Amino acid sequence: MTEKKRRRVVILGAAGRDFHNFNTFFRNNPDYEVVAFTATQIPDIEGRIYPPELSGELYPNGIPILSEDDLEKIIKEQDVDIAVFAYSDVSHEYVMHLASRVHAAGADFWLLGPESTMIKSTKPVIAVTAVRTGSGKSQTSRKVVQILHEMGYKVVAIRHPMPYGDLRKQIVQRFASYEDLDKYECTIEEREEYEPYIDRGLVVYAGVDYEKILREAEKEADIILWDGGNNDFPFYKPDLWIVVADPHRPGHEVKYHPGETNFRAANVIIINKIDTANRDDVQKVRESIEKANPNAIVIEGASPIFVDNPELIKGKRVLVVEDGPTLTHGGMTYGAGYVAAKKFGAAEIIDPRPYAVGSIIDTYKKYSHLSVILPAMGYGEKQIRELEETINKADADVVIMGTPIDLRRVMKLNKPSVRVRYELEEIGYPKLKDILKDFVEKHVKKE
């Protein structure tokens, strides 16, 4: 009897969903041989190896991570049978163009769904995801945790992966202090997600192997909170699935992958930012809900901003620095910092592009929709220093930080700065507290 040929696979990713799909579906599966990962979206994440410590017995030498630019070459030279798409916040058109490239090169094109990749927890799971990057997941997650803590429950957050460094050191990461951020050499993007939990005395996990991460988190939690990344769907099977929609981008809830999956599967949909969105656009999102997920509970929410020392803004020439992913693959042209500049009377929002250096110049070339906003790019120490140099070169009186972290923790600024914060505030009824009360009555065991 001849031995069955393993089907050869390449996984298309961006250092997140791709590794999870491998771990849950392919790692110990004798029917498939993953010959490579490809990488895109995030700077400088190709050229690494998915190490043997993660790849398992079938891959004693690990798996190479290559550039997606070479996809057709990889498929042909490696005799690939299947290309698995595994990253997020791209249009449906983008996905199908990529599928066409794969088909033309001679391979099948796969999308692995929730049932193939979700892990079941021994503890109740609440998932917070979104239809697009920058919709308001973070403030929603913080609100959920706050409410549950006030009810007396220990909540541990697990954040969607951002393993952009040495994967061997990032298998399971636990963050409970600022020292932990330094210990794991966190990027700006990672700090933006972890610092708000640490500020509240909470624990957040992340890393690469989400089965191991979950089992560690379960040891210290009554409830697991899945804090999603981009517009990806959860890695864990949720008992309550909350999805945030953005009326500043009406229609995107059914035009982007896999945000539409979230939108259609949600138990609760929060239409966020209604305080700054056009009323007609809010209505368009409501109409989308009626068509795609009429059984979802709908909450309307605002994201009011709070500024340290707003008097520093009035009459000044300001440089606005915003959350990087929201502006780049999230496609937004502004964020909370821009809103604060307008609200508190800045004389001028300066154009940062003439002052950009290094990879910041490349960011503006790649994301041509950006103009008077500086994205807080910081995927490694070199890029953090380039962001710092760009800010310090800028001819501005004040820096407005619309990022979720205080940039002054990772760089030295040569001009005054103010920090913008934003929190979720529900408008009318129902409220999250009512929904969470019902959730714990059904799912959390009483001691």
Short mmCIF file of C-alpha atoms in Angstrom, two decimals:
data_model
loop_
_atom_site.label_atom_id
_atom_site.label_comp_id
_atom_site.label_asym_id
_atom_site.label_seq_id
_atom_site.Cartn_x
_atom_site.Cartn_y
_atom_site.Cartn_z
CA MET A 1 0.00 0.00 0.00
CA THR A 2 1.41 3.39 -0.98
CA GLU A 3 1.62 6.08 1.67
CA LYS A 4 -1.00 8.81 1.28
CA LYS A 5 0.54 12.04 -0.03
CA ARG A 6 0.25 14.97 2.35
CA ARG A 7 -1.34 17.99 0.70
CA ARG A 8 1.08 20.89 0.61
CA VAL A 9 -0.13 24.14 2.17
CA VAL A 10 0.94 27.78 2.38
CA ILE A 11 -0.78 29.97 4.99
CA LEU A 12 -1.23 33.65 4.09
CA GLY A 13 -1.04 35.80 7.19
CA ALA A 14 0.15 38.78 9.20
CA ALA A 15 1.50 37.20 12.41
CA GLY A 16 -1.80 36.42 14.12
CA ARG A 17 -4.68 34.44 12.66
CA ASP A 18 -2.22 32.52 10.45
CA PHE A 19 -0.34 31.05 13.43
CA HIS A 20 -3.61 30.26 15.22
CA ASN A 21 -5.02 28.45 12.19
CA PHE A 22 -1.84 26.40 11.98
CA ASN A 23 -1.89 25.54 15.70
CA THR A 24 -5.54 24.48 15.77
CA PHE A 25 -5.99 22.82 12.37
CA PHE A 26 -2.64 21.89 10.82
CA ARG A 27 -0.01 21.43 13.53
CA ASN A 28 -0.57 17.75 14.32
CA ASN A 29 -2.55 16.93 11.17
CA PRO A 30 -0.80 14.17 9.15
CA ASP A 31 -2.89 14.89 6.05
CA TYR A 32 -1.22 18.26 5.39
CA GLU A 33 2.27 19.67 5.15
CA VAL A 34 2.58 23.43 5.70
CA VAL A 35 5.59 24.47 3.60
CA ALA A 36 5.51 28.19 4.47
CA PHE A 37 3.69 31.12 5.96
CA THR A 38 3.55 34.36 4.02
CA ALA A 39 3.43 37.77 5.70
CA THR A 40 1.93 41.15 4.82
CA GLN A 41 0.32 44.25 6.46
CA ILE A 42 2.93 44.53 9.25
CA PRO A 43 6.46 45.81 8.47
CA ASP A 44 9.44 43.44 8.72
CA ILE A 45 7.67 40.30 9.95
CA GLU A 46 8.80 38.07 7.08
CA GLY A 47 12.23 36.43 7.02
CA ARG A 48 11.61 34.71 10.37
CA ILE A 49 11.00 31.05 11.19
CA TYR A 50 7.93 29.68 12.93
CA PRO A 51 10.07 27.78 15.44
CA PRO A 52 10.06 24.07 16.30
CA GLU A 53 8.91 24.94 19.82
CA LEU A 54 5.60 25.99 18.21
CA SER A 55 5.44 23.98 14.99
CA GLY A 56 5.47 20.55 16.66
CA GLU A 57 6.84 17.08 15.88
CA LEU A 58 5.89 17.14 12.20
CA TYR A 59 8.09 20.21 11.66
CA PRO A 60 11.38 19.64 13.52
CA ASN A 61 13.06 22.50 11.64
CA GLY A 62 10.19 24.96 11.96
CA ILE A 63 8.43 26.66 9.05
CA PRO A 64 9.75 29.62 7.02
CA ILE A 65 7.86 32.93 6.97
CA LEU A 66 8.16 34.54 3.55
CA SER A 67 6.82 37.66 1.85
CA GLU A 68 3.35 37.51 0.30
CA ASP A 69 4.80 39.43 -2.66
CA ASP A 70 6.36 36.13 -3.76
CA LEU A 71 3.13 34.12 -3.46
CA GLU A 72 2.97 32.80 -7.03
CA LYS A 73 6.64 31.83 -6.94
CA ILE A 74 6.15 29.99 -3.63
CA ILE A 75 3.12 28.09 -4.95
CA LYS A 76 4.97 26.90 -8.04
CA GLU A 77 8.38 26.17 -6.52
CA GLN A 78 6.93 24.44 -3.45
CA ASP A 79 4.28 22.54 -5.43
CA VAL A 80 1.56 23.98 -3.17
CA ASP A 81 -1.92 22.41 -3.28
CA ILE A 82 -3.76 24.81 -0.94
CA ALA A 83 -3.34 28.46 0.03
CA VAL A 84 -5.14 29.33 3.29
CA PHE A 85 -6.11 32.98 3.75
CA ALA A 86 -5.63 33.98 7.40
CA TYR A 87 -5.57 37.70 8.13
CA SER A 88 -8.16 40.41 8.65
CA ASP A 89 -9.66 43.79 7.81
CA VAL A 90 -9.54 43.57 4.04
CA SER A 91 -12.36 44.12 1.58
CA HIS A 92 -14.22 41.20 0.05
CA GLU A 93 -12.84 42.36 -3.31
CA TYR A 94 -9.28 42.15 -1.94
CA VAL A 95 -9.87 38.59 -0.74
CA MET A 96 -11.18 37.47 -4.13
CA HIS A 97 -8.35 39.14 -6.05
CA LEU A 98 -5.97 37.16 -3.86
CA ALA A 99 -8.00 34.01 -4.52
CA SER A 100 -7.64 34.67 -8.24
CA ARG A 101 -3.86 34.96 -7.88
CA VAL A 102 -3.79 31.65 -6.03
CA HIS A 103 -6.03 29.89 -8.57
CA ALA A 104 -4.02 31.23 -11.49
CA ALA A 105 -0.88 29.86 -9.87
CA GLY A 106 -2.53 26.42 -9.65
CA ALA A 107 -3.62 26.02 -6.00
CA ASP A 108 -6.93 25.85 -4.11
CA PHE A 109 -7.95 28.82 -1.93
CA TRP A 110 -9.28 28.15 1.57
CA LEU A 111 -10.87 30.14 4.37
CA LEU A 112 -11.03 28.31 7.71
CA GLY A 113 -14.09 29.26 9.74
CA PRO A 114 -15.04 29.39 13.43
CA GLU A 115 -15.86 25.71 13.88
CA SER A 116 -12.42 24.67 12.60
CA THR A 117 -10.45 27.14 14.70
CA MET A 118 -12.33 28.14 17.86
CA ILE A 119 -11.14 26.63 21.16
CA LYS A 120 -13.64 25.78 23.92
CA SER A 121 -12.96 27.22 27.34
CA THR A 122 -13.81 25.68 30.71
CA LYS A 123 -14.88 29.18 31.81
CA PRO A 124 -17.60 31.43 30.33
CA VAL A 125 -16.29 33.53 27.42
CA ILE A 126 -17.38 37.00 26.33
CA ALA A 127 -15.96 38.06 22.96
CA VAL A 128 -15.67 41.67 21.80
CA THR A 129 -14.95 42.07 18.10
CA ALA A 130 -15.74 44.63 15.40
CA VAL A 131 -16.67 45.18 11.78
CA ARG A 132 -13.50 47.27 11.13
CA THR A 133 -10.32 48.26 12.90
CA GLY A 134 -10.91 51.41 14.95
CA SER A 135 -14.63 50.87 15.59
CA GLY A 136 -14.23 50.96 19.38
CA LYS A 137 -13.43 47.45 20.62
CA SER A 138 -10.99 48.63 23.26
CA GLN A 139 -13.33 50.98 25.11
CA THR A 140 -16.11 48.38 24.83
CA SER A 141 -13.86 45.72 26.35
CA ARG A 142 -12.89 48.08 29.17
CA LYS A 143 -16.56 48.82 29.86
CA VAL A 144 -17.42 45.11 29.98
CA VAL A 145 -14.58 44.40 32.41
CA GLN A 146 -15.54 47.37 34.61
CA ILE A 147 -19.16 46.24 34.88
CA LEU A 148 -18.22 42.64 35.68
CA HIS A 149 -15.69 43.75 38.31
CA GLU A 150 -18.35 45.87 39.96
CA MET A 151 -20.47 42.71 40.08
CA GLY A 152 -17.63 40.96 41.91
CA TYR A 153 -16.24 38.73 39.16
CA LYS A 154 -12.58 38.18 38.27
CA VAL A 155 -12.17 38.81 34.58
CA VAL A 156 -9.00 37.99 32.66
CA ALA A 157 -8.62 39.49 29.20
CA ILE A 158 -6.95 37.64 26.34
CA ARG A 159 -5.93 39.84 23.45
CA HIS A 160 -5.71 38.91 19.78
CA PRO A 161 -2.04 38.18 18.92
CA MET A 162 0.59 40.70 17.89
CA PRO A 163 3.77 38.55 17.94
CA TYR A 164 6.13 40.65 15.84
CA GLY A 165 9.38 39.77 17.63
CA ASP A 166 11.08 36.55 18.74
CA LEU A 167 8.28 33.98 18.60
CA ARG A 168 10.07 31.67 21.06
CA LYS A 169 9.75 34.35 23.74
CA GLN A 170 6.11 35.08 22.92
CA ILE A 171 4.44 31.66 23.22
CA VAL A 172 2.51 32.71 26.37
CA GLN A 173 2.67 36.29 27.65
CA ARG A 174 1.07 37.61 30.84
CA PHE A 175 0.90 41.37 31.38
CA ALA A 176 0.11 42.79 34.81
CA SER A 177 2.64 45.65 35.10
CA TYR A 178 4.60 48.15 33.00
CA GLU A 179 7.68 46.05 33.73
CA ASP A 180 6.02 43.19 31.83
CA LEU A 181 5.73 45.45 28.76
CA ASP A 182 9.46 46.10 28.90
CA LYS A 183 10.23 42.43 29.61
CA TYR A 184 8.52 41.35 26.39
CA GLU A 185 9.92 44.31 24.39
CA CYS A 186 6.42 45.38 23.35
CA THR A 187 5.80 47.48 20.27
CA ILE A 188 3.68 50.64 20.38
CA GLU A 189 0.73 48.69 18.96
CA GLU A 190 1.01 46.11 21.75
CA ARG A 191 1.33 48.77 24.43
CA GLU A 192 -1.77 50.51 23.07
CA GLU A 193 -3.79 47.39 23.81
CA TYR A 194 -2.22 46.24 27.10
CA GLU A 195 -1.61 49.49 29.00
CA PRO A 196 -5.31 50.34 29.53
CA TYR A 197 -5.78 47.00 31.33
CA ILE A 198 -2.67 47.49 33.44
CA ASP A 199 -3.83 51.02 34.33
CA ARG A 200 -6.94 49.42 35.86
CA GLY A 201 -5.03 46.78 37.80
CA LEU A 202 -6.14 44.00 35.45
CA VAL A 203 -4.36 41.07 33.85
CA VAL A 204 -4.19 40.56 30.08
CA TYR A 205 -2.67 37.61 28.22
CA ALA A 206 -1.45 37.36 24.64
CA GLY A 207 1.15 35.46 22.63
CA VAL A 208 1.19 32.77 19.95
CA ASP A 209 -0.20 29.48 21.33
CA TYR A 210 -3.75 30.34 22.31
CA GLU A 211 -4.60 26.91 23.72
CA LYS A 212 -1.77 27.26 26.26
CA ILE A 213 -2.70 30.89 26.87
CA LEU A 214 -6.32 30.00 27.58
CA ARG A 215 -5.43 27.23 30.04
CA GLU A 216 -3.19 29.62 32.01
CA ALA A 217 -5.82 32.37 32.04
CA GLU A 218 -8.54 29.97 33.21
CA LYS A 219 -6.55 29.37 36.42
CA GLU A 220 -7.17 32.93 37.60
CA ALA A 221 -10.51 33.88 36.02
CA ASP A 222 -14.22 33.56 36.63
CA ILE A 223 -14.85 34.89 33.12
CA ILE A 224 -12.60 35.10 30.04
CA LEU A 225 -12.84 38.23 27.90
CA TRP A 226 -11.69 37.82 24.29
CA ASP A 227 -10.46 41.24 23.16
CA GLY A 228 -10.36 40.98 19.38
CA GLY A 229 -7.89 42.50 16.94
CA ASN A 230 -8.64 44.25 13.66
CA ASN A 231 -12.01 42.81 12.60
CA ASP A 232 -11.10 39.16 13.14
CA PHE A 233 -13.52 36.68 14.68
CA PRO A 234 -12.69 35.11 18.08
CA PHE A 235 -10.17 32.34 18.69
CA TYR A 236 -12.40 31.04 21.50
CA LYS A 237 -16.00 29.88 21.33
CA PRO A 238 -18.00 32.75 22.88
CA ASP A 239 -20.98 32.39 25.18
CA LEU A 240 -21.73 36.07 24.50
CA TRP A 241 -20.53 37.74 21.30
CA ILE A 242 -20.49 41.56 21.25
CA VAL A 243 -19.65 43.29 17.97
CA VAL A 244 -18.93 47.00 17.48
CA ALA A 245 -20.11 48.73 14.30
CA ASP A 246 -18.92 52.14 13.08
CA PRO A 247 -21.38 54.60 11.47
CA HIS A 248 -18.43 56.69 10.28
CA ARG A 249 -17.98 53.85 7.75
CA PRO A 250 -21.58 52.84 6.95
CA GLY A 251 -21.84 49.78 4.75
CA HIS A 252 -18.40 48.49 5.73
CA GLU A 253 -20.08 46.04 8.10
CA VAL A 254 -21.00 43.92 5.05
CA LYS A 255 -18.04 44.73 2.77
CA TYR A 256 -15.00 43.63 4.78
CA HIS A 257 -13.60 40.26 5.79
CA PRO A 258 -14.06 38.83 8.33
CA GLY A 259 -15.98 41.73 9.87
CA GLU A 260 -19.15 40.62 8.14
CA THR A 261 -18.79 37.23 9.87
CA ASN A 262 -18.77 39.04 13.22
CA PHE A 263 -21.70 41.22 12.18
CA ARG A 264 -23.87 38.26 11.19
CA ALA A 265 -22.93 36.08 14.19
CA ALA A 266 -23.21 38.70 16.96
CA ASN A 267 -25.54 38.38 19.92
CA VAL A 268 -25.14 42.10 20.61
CA ILE A 269 -24.25 44.87 18.13
CA ILE A 270 -23.10 48.23 19.45
CA ILE A 271 -23.48 51.11 16.99
CA ASN A 272 -20.68 53.26 18.36
CA LYS A 273 -19.77 56.96 17.88
CA ILE A 274 -23.33 58.14 17.29
CA ASP A 275 -22.36 61.41 18.98
CA THR A 276 -20.06 62.30 16.06
CA ALA A 277 -21.64 60.36 13.18
CA ASN A 278 -24.20 61.57 10.67
CA ARG A 279 -27.73 60.54 11.64
CA ASP A 280 -28.38 59.08 8.17
CA ASP A 281 -25.25 56.93 8.47
CA VAL A 282 -26.40 55.57 11.83
CA GLN A 283 -29.67 54.62 10.15
CA LYS A 284 -27.79 52.84 7.34
CA VAL A 285 -26.05 50.64 9.91
CA ARG A 286 -29.40 49.90 11.56
CA GLU A 287 -30.79 48.84 8.18
CA SER A 288 -27.80 46.54 7.67
CA ILE A 289 -28.54 44.90 11.02
CA GLU A 290 -32.18 44.36 10.03
CA LYS A 291 -31.07 42.58 6.86
CA ALA A 292 -28.08 40.61 8.13
CA ASN A 293 -28.76 39.90 11.82
CA PRO A 294 -32.27 40.95 12.88
CA ASN A 295 -32.12 38.92 16.11
CA ALA A 296 -29.15 40.81 17.51
CA ILE A 297 -29.66 43.11 20.51
CA VAL A 298 -28.73 46.63 19.37
CA ILE A 299 -27.10 49.20 21.65
CA GLU A 300 -26.30 52.75 20.59
CA GLY A 301 -23.12 54.16 22.06
CA ALA A 302 -20.95 57.25 22.09
CA SER A 303 -17.19 57.59 22.57
CA PRO A 304 -16.82 60.94 24.36
CA ILE A 305 -13.26 62.20 24.56
CA PHE A 306 -11.38 63.42 27.61
CA VAL A 307 -8.25 65.55 27.28
CA ASP A 308 -5.52 66.28 29.81
CA ASN A 309 -4.89 70.05 29.90
CA PRO A 310 -7.18 71.02 26.99
CA GLU A 311 -6.19 74.67 27.50
CA LEU A 312 -2.84 73.83 25.87
CA ILE A 313 -4.63 73.25 22.55
CA LYS A 314 -6.54 76.51 22.14
CA GLY A 315 -4.97 78.84 19.58
CA LYS A 316 -1.95 76.57 19.02
CA ARG A 317 -0.44 74.88 15.99
CA VAL A 318 -0.79 71.20 16.80
CA LEU A 319 0.59 67.89 15.57
CA VAL A 320 -2.00 65.11 15.86
CA VAL A 321 -0.75 61.55 16.43
CA GLU A 322 -3.36 58.82 16.12
CA ASP A 323 -3.61 55.05 16.65
CA GLY A 324 -1.64 53.46 13.80
CA PRO A 325 -3.78 50.45 12.77
CA THR A 326 -6.98 52.54 12.79
CA LEU A 327 -5.47 54.82 10.15
CA THR A 328 -3.55 52.25 8.10
CA HIS A 329 -5.43 49.02 7.41
CA GLY A 330 -8.46 50.48 9.23
CA GLY A 331 -8.70 53.10 6.48
CA MET A 332 -9.72 56.04 8.71
CA THR A 333 -8.47 59.53 7.88
CA TYR A 334 -8.70 60.83 11.45
CA GLY A 335 -9.32 59.73 15.03
CA ALA A 336 -9.85 61.02 18.56
CA GLY A 337 -6.86 63.36 18.44
CA TYR A 338 -8.21 65.18 15.39
CA VAL A 339 -11.63 65.52 17.04
CA ALA A 340 -9.97 66.95 20.15
CA ALA A 341 -7.97 69.46 18.08
CA LYS A 342 -11.18 70.76 16.50
CA LYS A 343 -13.20 70.68 19.70
CA PHE A 344 -10.69 72.59 21.81
CA GLY A 345 -9.84 75.29 19.30
CA ALA A 346 -6.49 74.48 17.73
CA ALA A 347 -5.38 77.29 15.42
CA GLU A 348 -3.94 74.83 12.90
CA ILE A 349 -3.41 71.09 12.48
CA ILE A 350 -0.03 70.89 10.82
CA ASP A 351 0.85 68.49 8.01
CA PRO A 352 3.40 65.98 9.39
CA ARG A 353 4.50 64.62 6.01
CA PRO A 354 7.33 67.13 5.37
CA TYR A 355 8.93 66.02 8.66
CA ALA A 356 8.58 62.25 8.17
CA VAL A 357 11.71 60.08 8.20
CA GLY A 358 12.55 56.49 7.32
CA SER A 359 9.67 54.04 7.46
CA ILE A 360 7.23 56.84 8.31
CA ILE A 361 7.79 58.18 4.77
CA ASP A 362 7.04 54.68 3.45
CA THR A 363 3.82 54.56 5.51
CA TYR A 364 2.52 57.73 3.83
CA LYS A 365 3.38 56.31 0.41
CA LYS A 366 1.55 53.06 1.13
CA TYR A 367 -1.50 54.70 2.75
CA SER A 368 -2.08 57.67 0.48
CA HIS A 369 -5.41 58.59 2.13
CA LEU A 370 -3.47 60.00 5.11
CA SER A 371 -2.65 63.71 5.18
CA VAL A 372 -2.65 65.88 8.30
CA ILE A 373 -2.57 62.98 10.77
CA LEU A 374 0.54 61.10 11.94
CA PRO A 375 -0.07 57.37 12.54
CA ALA A 376 1.71 56.06 15.65
CA MET A 377 3.74 53.45 13.82
CA GLY A 378 6.04 51.55 16.15
CA TYR A 379 6.43 47.89 15.19
CA GLY A 380 10.02 47.77 16.44
CA GLU A 381 12.65 49.87 18.17
CA LYS A 382 13.92 51.37 14.90
CA GLN A 383 10.46 52.50 13.85
CA ILE A 384 9.72 53.91 17.31
CA ARG A 385 12.86 56.06 17.00
CA GLU A 386 11.77 57.18 13.51
CA LEU A 387 8.37 58.16 14.88
CA GLU A 388 10.08 60.06 17.70
CA GLU A 389 12.32 61.92 15.22
CA THR A 390 9.32 62.79 13.03
CA ILE A 391 7.40 64.22 16.00
CA ASN A 392 10.38 66.20 17.27
CA LYS A 393 11.18 67.65 13.83
CA ALA A 394 7.60 68.83 13.31
CA ASP A 395 7.04 72.59 13.47
CA ALA A 396 4.24 72.50 16.03
CA ASP A 397 3.53 74.07 19.41
CA VAL A 398 1.82 71.05 20.96
CA VAL A 399 1.52 67.32 20.26
CA ILE A 400 -1.97 65.82 20.64
CA MET A 401 -1.71 62.09 21.40
CA GLY A 402 -4.86 60.31 20.24
CA THR A 403 -3.23 56.95 20.89
CA PRO A 404 -4.42 54.59 23.66
CA ILE A 405 -0.99 54.84 25.33
CA ASP A 406 1.15 57.67 26.59
CA LEU A 407 3.90 57.90 23.95
CA ARG A 408 6.10 59.62 26.51
CA ARG A 409 6.69 56.20 28.08
CA VAL A 410 8.62 55.04 25.00
CA MET A 411 10.13 58.26 23.60
CA LYS A 412 11.36 61.72 24.56
CA LEU A 413 9.38 64.59 23.06
CA ASN A 414 10.83 68.07 22.67
CA LYS A 415 7.54 69.93 22.87
CA PRO A 416 4.48 70.00 25.16
CA SER A 417 1.92 67.25 24.69
CA VAL A 418 -1.62 66.39 25.72
CA ARG A 419 -3.24 62.99 25.86
CA VAL A 420 -6.71 62.13 24.57
CA ARG A 421 -8.77 59.34 26.15
CA TYR A 422 -12.13 57.96 25.12
CA GLU A 423 -14.60 55.63 26.80
CA LEU A 424 -17.82 53.91 25.76
CA GLU A 425 -21.02 55.56 26.92
CA GLU A 426 -24.31 53.84 26.10
CA ILE A 427 -27.17 56.01 24.88
CA GLY A 428 -30.65 54.97 26.01
CA TYR A 429 -31.56 51.31 26.50
CA PRO A 430 -30.71 48.46 26.60
CA LYS A 431 -27.42 48.86 28.46
CA LEU A 432 -24.49 46.50 28.70
CA LYS A 433 -25.04 46.12 32.44
CA ASP A 434 -28.48 44.56 31.84
CA ILE A 435 -27.11 42.17 29.22
CA LEU A 436 -24.14 41.17 31.38
CA LYS A 437 -26.39 40.58 34.38
CA ASP A 438 -28.42 38.08 32.33
CA PHE A 439 -25.18 36.53 31.05
CA VAL A 440 -23.69 35.79 34.48
CA GLU A 441 -26.99 34.38 35.76
CA LYS A 442 -26.97 31.87 32.89
CA HIS A 443 -23.27 31.06 32.56
CA VAL A 444 -21.31 31.78 35.73
CA LYS A 445 -21.47 29.10 38.42
CA LYS A 446 -22.25 30.40 41.89
CA GLU A 447 -19.78 29.30 44.57
#
